[in-house]
Coordinates of C-alpha atoms and ligand atoms in Angstrom, one line a residue:
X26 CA -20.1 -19.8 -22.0
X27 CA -21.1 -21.5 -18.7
X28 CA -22.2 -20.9 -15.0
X29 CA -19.7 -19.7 -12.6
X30 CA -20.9 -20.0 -8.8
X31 CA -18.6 -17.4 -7.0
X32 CA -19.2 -17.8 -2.8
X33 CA -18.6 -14.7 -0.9
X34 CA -19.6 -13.0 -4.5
X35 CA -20.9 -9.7 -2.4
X36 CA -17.1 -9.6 -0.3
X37 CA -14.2 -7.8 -1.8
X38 CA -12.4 -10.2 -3.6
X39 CA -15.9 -12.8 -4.9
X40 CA -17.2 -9.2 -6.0
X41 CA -14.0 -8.4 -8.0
X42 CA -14.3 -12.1 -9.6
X43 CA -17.9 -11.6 -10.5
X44 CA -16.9 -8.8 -12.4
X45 CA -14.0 -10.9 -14.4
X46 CA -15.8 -13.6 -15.1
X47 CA -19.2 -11.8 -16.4
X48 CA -16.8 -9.7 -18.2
X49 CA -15.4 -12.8 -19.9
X50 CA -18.5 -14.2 -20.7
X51 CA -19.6 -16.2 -18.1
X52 CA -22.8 -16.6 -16.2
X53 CA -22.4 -15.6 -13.2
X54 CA -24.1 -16.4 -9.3
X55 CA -22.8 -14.7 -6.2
X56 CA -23.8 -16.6 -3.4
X57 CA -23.2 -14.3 -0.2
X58 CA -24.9 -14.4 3.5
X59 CA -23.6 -10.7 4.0
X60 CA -22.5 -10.9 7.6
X61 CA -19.1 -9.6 5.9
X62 CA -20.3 -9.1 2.2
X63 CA -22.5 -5.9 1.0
X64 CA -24.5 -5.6 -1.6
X65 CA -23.5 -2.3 -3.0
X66 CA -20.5 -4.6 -3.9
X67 CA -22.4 -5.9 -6.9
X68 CA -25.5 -3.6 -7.2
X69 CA -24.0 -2.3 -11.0
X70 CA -24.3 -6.5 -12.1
X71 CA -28.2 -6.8 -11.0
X72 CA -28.8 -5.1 -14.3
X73 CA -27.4 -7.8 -16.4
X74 CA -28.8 -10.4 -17.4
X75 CA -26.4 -12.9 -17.1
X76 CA -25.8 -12.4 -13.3
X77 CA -28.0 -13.6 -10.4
X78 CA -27.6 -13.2 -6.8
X79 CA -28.4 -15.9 -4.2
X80 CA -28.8 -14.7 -0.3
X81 CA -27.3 -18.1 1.4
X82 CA -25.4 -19.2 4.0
X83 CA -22.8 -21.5 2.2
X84 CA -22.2 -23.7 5.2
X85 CA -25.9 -25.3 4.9
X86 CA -26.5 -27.1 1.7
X87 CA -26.3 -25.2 -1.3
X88 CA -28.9 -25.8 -4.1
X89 CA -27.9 -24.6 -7.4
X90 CA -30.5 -25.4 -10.7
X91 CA -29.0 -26.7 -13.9
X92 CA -25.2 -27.3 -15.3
X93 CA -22.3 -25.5 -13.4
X94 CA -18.8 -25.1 -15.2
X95 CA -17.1 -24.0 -12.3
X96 CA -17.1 -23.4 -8.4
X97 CA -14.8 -20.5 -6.6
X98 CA -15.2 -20.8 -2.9
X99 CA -14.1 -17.4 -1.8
X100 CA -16.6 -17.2 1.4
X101 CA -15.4 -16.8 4.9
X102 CA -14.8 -13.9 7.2
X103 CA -11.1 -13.0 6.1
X104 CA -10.0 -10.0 8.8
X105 CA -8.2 -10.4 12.2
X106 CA -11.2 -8.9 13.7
X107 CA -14.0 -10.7 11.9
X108 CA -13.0 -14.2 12.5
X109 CA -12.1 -13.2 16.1
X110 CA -16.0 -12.5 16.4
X111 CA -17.0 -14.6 14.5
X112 CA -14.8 -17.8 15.2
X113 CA -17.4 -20.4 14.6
X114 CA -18.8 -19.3 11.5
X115 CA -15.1 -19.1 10.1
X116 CA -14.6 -22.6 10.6
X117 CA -18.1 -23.2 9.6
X118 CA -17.3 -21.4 6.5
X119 CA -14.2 -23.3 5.8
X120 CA -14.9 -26.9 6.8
X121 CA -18.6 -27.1 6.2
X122 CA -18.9 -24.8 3.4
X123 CA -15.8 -25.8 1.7
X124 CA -17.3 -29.5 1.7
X125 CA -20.7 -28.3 0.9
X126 CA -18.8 -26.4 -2.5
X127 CA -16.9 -29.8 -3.4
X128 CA -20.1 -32.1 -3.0
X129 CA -22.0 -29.4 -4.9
X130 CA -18.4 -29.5 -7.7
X131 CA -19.0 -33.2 -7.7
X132 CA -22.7 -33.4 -8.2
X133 CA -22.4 -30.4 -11.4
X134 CA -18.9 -32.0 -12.6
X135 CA -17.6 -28.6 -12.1
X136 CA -14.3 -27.6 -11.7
X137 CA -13.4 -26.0 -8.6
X138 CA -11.1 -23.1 -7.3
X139 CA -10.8 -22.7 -3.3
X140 CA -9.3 -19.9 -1.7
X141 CA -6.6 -20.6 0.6
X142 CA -4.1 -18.0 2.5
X143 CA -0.8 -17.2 3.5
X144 CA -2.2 -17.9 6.9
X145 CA -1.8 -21.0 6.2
X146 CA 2.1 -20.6 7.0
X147 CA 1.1 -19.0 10.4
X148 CA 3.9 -17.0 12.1
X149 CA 6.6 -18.3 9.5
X150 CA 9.9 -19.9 10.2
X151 CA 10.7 -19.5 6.8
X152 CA 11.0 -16.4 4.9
X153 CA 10.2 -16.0 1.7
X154 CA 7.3 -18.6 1.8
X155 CA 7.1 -21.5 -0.6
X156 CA 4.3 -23.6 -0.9
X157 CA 6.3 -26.4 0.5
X158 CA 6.8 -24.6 3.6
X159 CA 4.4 -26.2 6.4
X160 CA 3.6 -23.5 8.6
X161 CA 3.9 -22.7 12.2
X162 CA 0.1 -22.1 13.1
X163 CA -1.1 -21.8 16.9
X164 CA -4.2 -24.1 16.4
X165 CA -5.8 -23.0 19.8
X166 CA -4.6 -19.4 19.4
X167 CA -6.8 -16.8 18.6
X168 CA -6.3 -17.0 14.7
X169 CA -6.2 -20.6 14.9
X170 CA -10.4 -20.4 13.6
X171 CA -8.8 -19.3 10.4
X172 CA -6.0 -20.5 9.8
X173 CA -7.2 -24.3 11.0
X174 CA -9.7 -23.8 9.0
X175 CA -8.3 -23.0 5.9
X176 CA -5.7 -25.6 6.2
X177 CA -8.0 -28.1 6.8
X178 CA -10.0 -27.0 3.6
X179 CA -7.0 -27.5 1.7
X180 CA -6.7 -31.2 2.9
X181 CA -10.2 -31.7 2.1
X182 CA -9.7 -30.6 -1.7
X183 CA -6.9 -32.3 -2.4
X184 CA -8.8 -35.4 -0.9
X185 CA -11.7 -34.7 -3.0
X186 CA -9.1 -34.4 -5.9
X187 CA -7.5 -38.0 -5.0
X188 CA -10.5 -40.2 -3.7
X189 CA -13.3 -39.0 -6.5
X190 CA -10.8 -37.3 -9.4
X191 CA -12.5 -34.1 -8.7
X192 CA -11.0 -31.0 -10.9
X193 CA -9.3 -29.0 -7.8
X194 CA -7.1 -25.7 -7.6
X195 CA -5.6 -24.4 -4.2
X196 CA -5.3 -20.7 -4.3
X197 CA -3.2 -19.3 -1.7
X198 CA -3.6 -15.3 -1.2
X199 CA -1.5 -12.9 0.3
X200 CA -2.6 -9.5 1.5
X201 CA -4.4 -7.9 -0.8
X202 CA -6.2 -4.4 -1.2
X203 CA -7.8 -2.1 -3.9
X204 CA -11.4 -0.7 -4.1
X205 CA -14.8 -2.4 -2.2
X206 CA -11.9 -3.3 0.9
X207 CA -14.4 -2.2 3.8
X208 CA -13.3 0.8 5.9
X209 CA -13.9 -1.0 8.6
X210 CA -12.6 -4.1 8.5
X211 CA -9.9 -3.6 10.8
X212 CA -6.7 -4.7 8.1
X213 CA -4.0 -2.4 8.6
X214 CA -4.6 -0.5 5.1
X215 CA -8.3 0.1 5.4
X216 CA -7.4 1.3 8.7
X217 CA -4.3 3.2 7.7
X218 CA -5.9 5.3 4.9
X219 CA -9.2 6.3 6.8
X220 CA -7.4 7.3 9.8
X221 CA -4.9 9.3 7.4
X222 CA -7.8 11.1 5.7
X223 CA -9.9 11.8 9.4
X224 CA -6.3 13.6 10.6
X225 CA -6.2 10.7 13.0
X226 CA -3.1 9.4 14.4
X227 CA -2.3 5.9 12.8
X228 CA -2.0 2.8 15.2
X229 CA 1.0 0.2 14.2
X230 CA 0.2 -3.0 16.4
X231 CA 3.7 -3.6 18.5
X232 CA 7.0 -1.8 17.2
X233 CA 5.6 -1.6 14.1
X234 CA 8.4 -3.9 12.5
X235 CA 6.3 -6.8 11.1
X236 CA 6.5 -7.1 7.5
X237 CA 3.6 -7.8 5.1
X238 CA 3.8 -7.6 1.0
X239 CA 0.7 -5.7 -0.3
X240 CA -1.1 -7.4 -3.3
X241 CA -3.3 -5.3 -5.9
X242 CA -6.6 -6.8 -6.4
X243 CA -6.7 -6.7 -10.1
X244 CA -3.0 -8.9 -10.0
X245 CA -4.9 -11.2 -7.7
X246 CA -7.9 -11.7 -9.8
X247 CA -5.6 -12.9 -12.8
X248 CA -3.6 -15.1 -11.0
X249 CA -6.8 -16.5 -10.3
X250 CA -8.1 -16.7 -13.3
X251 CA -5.2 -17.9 -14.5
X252 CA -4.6 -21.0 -11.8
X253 CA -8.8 -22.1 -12.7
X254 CA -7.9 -22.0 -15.9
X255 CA -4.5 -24.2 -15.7
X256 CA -4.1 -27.8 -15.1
X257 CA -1.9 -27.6 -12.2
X258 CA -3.4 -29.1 -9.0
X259 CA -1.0 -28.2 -6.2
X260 CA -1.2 -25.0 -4.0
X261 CA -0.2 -21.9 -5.7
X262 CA 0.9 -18.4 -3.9
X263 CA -0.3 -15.8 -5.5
X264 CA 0.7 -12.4 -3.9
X265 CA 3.6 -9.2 -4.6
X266 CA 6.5 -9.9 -3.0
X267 CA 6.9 -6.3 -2.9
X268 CA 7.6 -6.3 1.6
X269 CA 7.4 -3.9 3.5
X270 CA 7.2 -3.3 7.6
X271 CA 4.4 -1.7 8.9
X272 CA 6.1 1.1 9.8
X273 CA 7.7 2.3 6.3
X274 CA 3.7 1.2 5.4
X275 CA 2.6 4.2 7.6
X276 CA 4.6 6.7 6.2
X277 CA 4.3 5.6 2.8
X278 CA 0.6 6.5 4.2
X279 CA 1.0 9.6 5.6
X280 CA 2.9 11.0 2.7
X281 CA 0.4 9.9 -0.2
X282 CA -2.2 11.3 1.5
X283 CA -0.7 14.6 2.6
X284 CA -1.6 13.7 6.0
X285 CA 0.0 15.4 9.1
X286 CA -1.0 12.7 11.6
X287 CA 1.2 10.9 13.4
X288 CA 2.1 6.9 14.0
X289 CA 1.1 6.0 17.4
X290 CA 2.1 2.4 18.5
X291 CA -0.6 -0.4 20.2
X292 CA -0.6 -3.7 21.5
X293 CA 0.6 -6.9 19.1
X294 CA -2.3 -8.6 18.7
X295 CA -1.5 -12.5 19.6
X296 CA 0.2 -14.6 17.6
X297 CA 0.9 -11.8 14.9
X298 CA 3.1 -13.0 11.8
X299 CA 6.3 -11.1 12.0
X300 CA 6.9 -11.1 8.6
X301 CA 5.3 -12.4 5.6
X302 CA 6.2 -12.5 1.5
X303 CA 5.5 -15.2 -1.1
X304 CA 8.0 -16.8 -3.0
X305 CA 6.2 -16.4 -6.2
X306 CA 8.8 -18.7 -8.7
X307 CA 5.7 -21.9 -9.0
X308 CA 3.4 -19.0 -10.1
X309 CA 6.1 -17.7 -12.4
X310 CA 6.5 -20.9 -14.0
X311 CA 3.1 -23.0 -14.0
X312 CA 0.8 -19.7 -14.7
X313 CA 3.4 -17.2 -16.4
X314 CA 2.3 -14.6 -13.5
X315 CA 3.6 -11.7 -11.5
X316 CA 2.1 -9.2 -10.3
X317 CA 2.1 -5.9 -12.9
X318 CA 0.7 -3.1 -10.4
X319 CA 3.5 -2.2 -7.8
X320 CA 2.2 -1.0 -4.5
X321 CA 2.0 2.7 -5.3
X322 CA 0.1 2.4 -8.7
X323 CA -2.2 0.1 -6.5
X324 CA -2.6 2.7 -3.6
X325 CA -3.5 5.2 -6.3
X326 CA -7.1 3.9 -7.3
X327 CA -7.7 2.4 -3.8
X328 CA -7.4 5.6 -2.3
X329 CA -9.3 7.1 -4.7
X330 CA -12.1 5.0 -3.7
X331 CA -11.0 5.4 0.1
X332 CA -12.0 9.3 0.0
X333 CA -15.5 8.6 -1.7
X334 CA -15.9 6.6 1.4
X335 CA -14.4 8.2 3.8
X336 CA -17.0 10.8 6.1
X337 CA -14.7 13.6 7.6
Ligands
UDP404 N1 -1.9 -3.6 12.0 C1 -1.5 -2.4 12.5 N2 -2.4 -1.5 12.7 C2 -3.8 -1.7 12.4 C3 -4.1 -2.9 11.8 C4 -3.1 -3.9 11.6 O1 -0.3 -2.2 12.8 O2 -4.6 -0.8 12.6 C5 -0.8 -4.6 11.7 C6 -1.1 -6.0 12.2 O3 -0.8 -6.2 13.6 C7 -0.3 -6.9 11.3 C8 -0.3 -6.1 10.0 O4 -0.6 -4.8 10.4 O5 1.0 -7.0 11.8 C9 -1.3 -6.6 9.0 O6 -2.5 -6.7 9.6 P1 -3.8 -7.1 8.8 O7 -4.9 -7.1 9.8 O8 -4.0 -6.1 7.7 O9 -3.6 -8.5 8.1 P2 -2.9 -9.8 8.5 O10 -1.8 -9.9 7.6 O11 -2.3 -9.7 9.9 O12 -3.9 -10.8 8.4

């Protein structure tokens, strides 16, 4: 089997793939700068032998020895409150890095998977979102760094794809959780289950009725695997259109965990999607998927690994 370069490999979701596509066979490098990404992540694949770690910034050139089958770019700060500090390095990430990962494709011949975002919708207009929905993104608002940035990484792919023929897939991802989310990350679910489990009082951002549809990570990972391994070049949604407002999200919460706290209400944060679920039929029909876990047998592991976590 050949080399997979995962960026982001030490973050949630490059960690999850690492562990896919070793488990399939595959050589695998996780190429991480860790200002979002943590080792403990992947410490269990530093055993192996075909795994290899590479500490590197993937928006400065990225050297990789010998043959590479194929390239997922999964890099980039991906919370509300990392790109907000770290705006420039999340465009970095996703303009620079992105066309650092499609010279790098172009130089191996490798095939190459980028991930994309519902984000890229913005604050929709449209609801359920198809991927031939354009969006309605604030570029100059405060979650313009990210979603600019991913939007223009799509453009970039697909001109890679058309100019020099490159083998390209557009993954766009939905909200997604499961084990290795960080505590702190500042997502509503991270948030939600280690307030829960402190006794805190959980804080819905405005009335609490935005929507969101919650994606396990394992469903994720084979829609991924899936899109790399099809032939279909086009952005694809991947995500459970399982939605939900935040507020039925915090008692859903509350009640799994036994918690007595209660749900407190804070600012909106600017430019906050009201609502947000993916039309899934293109998945359905180009890659056979759907998601398999529904939200509780997802929260069930997740919170598992929440209360290993979690310091009381
Ligand atoms: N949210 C909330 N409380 C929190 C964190 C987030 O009510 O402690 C809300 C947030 O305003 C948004 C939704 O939950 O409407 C999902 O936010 P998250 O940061 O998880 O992801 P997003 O989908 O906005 O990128």
């Amino acid at each position: 089997m050949g080399k997979v370069l995962i960026t982001g490999g030490a973050g949630f979701l490059g960690s999850h793939l690492c562990d896919r596509f070793h488990k399939e066979g595959y050589y695998v490098i996780a190429m991480d700068n860790l200002i979002t990404g943590d080792l403990a992540n992947i410490e269990h694949l530093f055993k192996e032998k075909n795994f290899e770690f590479h500490h590197h910034d993937v928006s400065k050139f990225i050297h990789v020895s010998g043959q590479l089958e194929y390239i997922l770019h999964f890099a980039s700060p991906a919370s509300p409150i990392d790109y907000l500090k770290m705006p420039i390095q999340t465009m970095k990430v996703g303009s620079l890095g992105t066309l650092n990962c499609l010279g790098l494709a172009k130089d191996k011949g490798a095939r190459i998977l980028v991930a994309s975002t519902s984000e890229v919708y913005g604050d929709p207009l449209v609801h359920p979102q198809k991927e031939d929905y354009w969006g309605n993104v604030n570029p100059v608002g405060p979650r313009g760094v990210y979603d600019e940035a991913k939007r223009f990484q799509e453009a970039l792919t697909m001109a890679y794809h058309t100019f020099h023929g490159l083998e390209t897939r557009i993954i766009r991802i939905f909200n997604t959780f499961g084990p290795r989310m960080r505590l702190n990350d500042g997502r509503v679910l991270p948030a939600f289950i280690s307030q829960a489990l402190r006794g805190e009082d959980l804080t819905a951002f405005g009335d609490g009725s935005q929507t969101r549809s919650f994606t396990y990570v394992d469903d994720l990972v084979e829609g991924i695997y899936r899109l790399l391994m099809s032939d279909y070049v086009n952005p694809v949604n991947i995500g459970n259109p399982e939605e939900i407002t935040i507020n039925e999200f915090g008692k859903e919460i509350l009640k799994l965990t036994g918690s007595e706290s209660r749900i407190i209400y804070k600012e909106l944060p600017e430019d906050d999607p009201k609502q947000r679920k993916p039309d899934i039929s293109l998945a359905r029909k180009v890659l056979g998927w759907e998601p398999k876990f529904s939200r509780s047998e997802g929260l069930k592991p997740t919170l598992e690994y929440f209360r290993s976590k979690v310091k009381i």
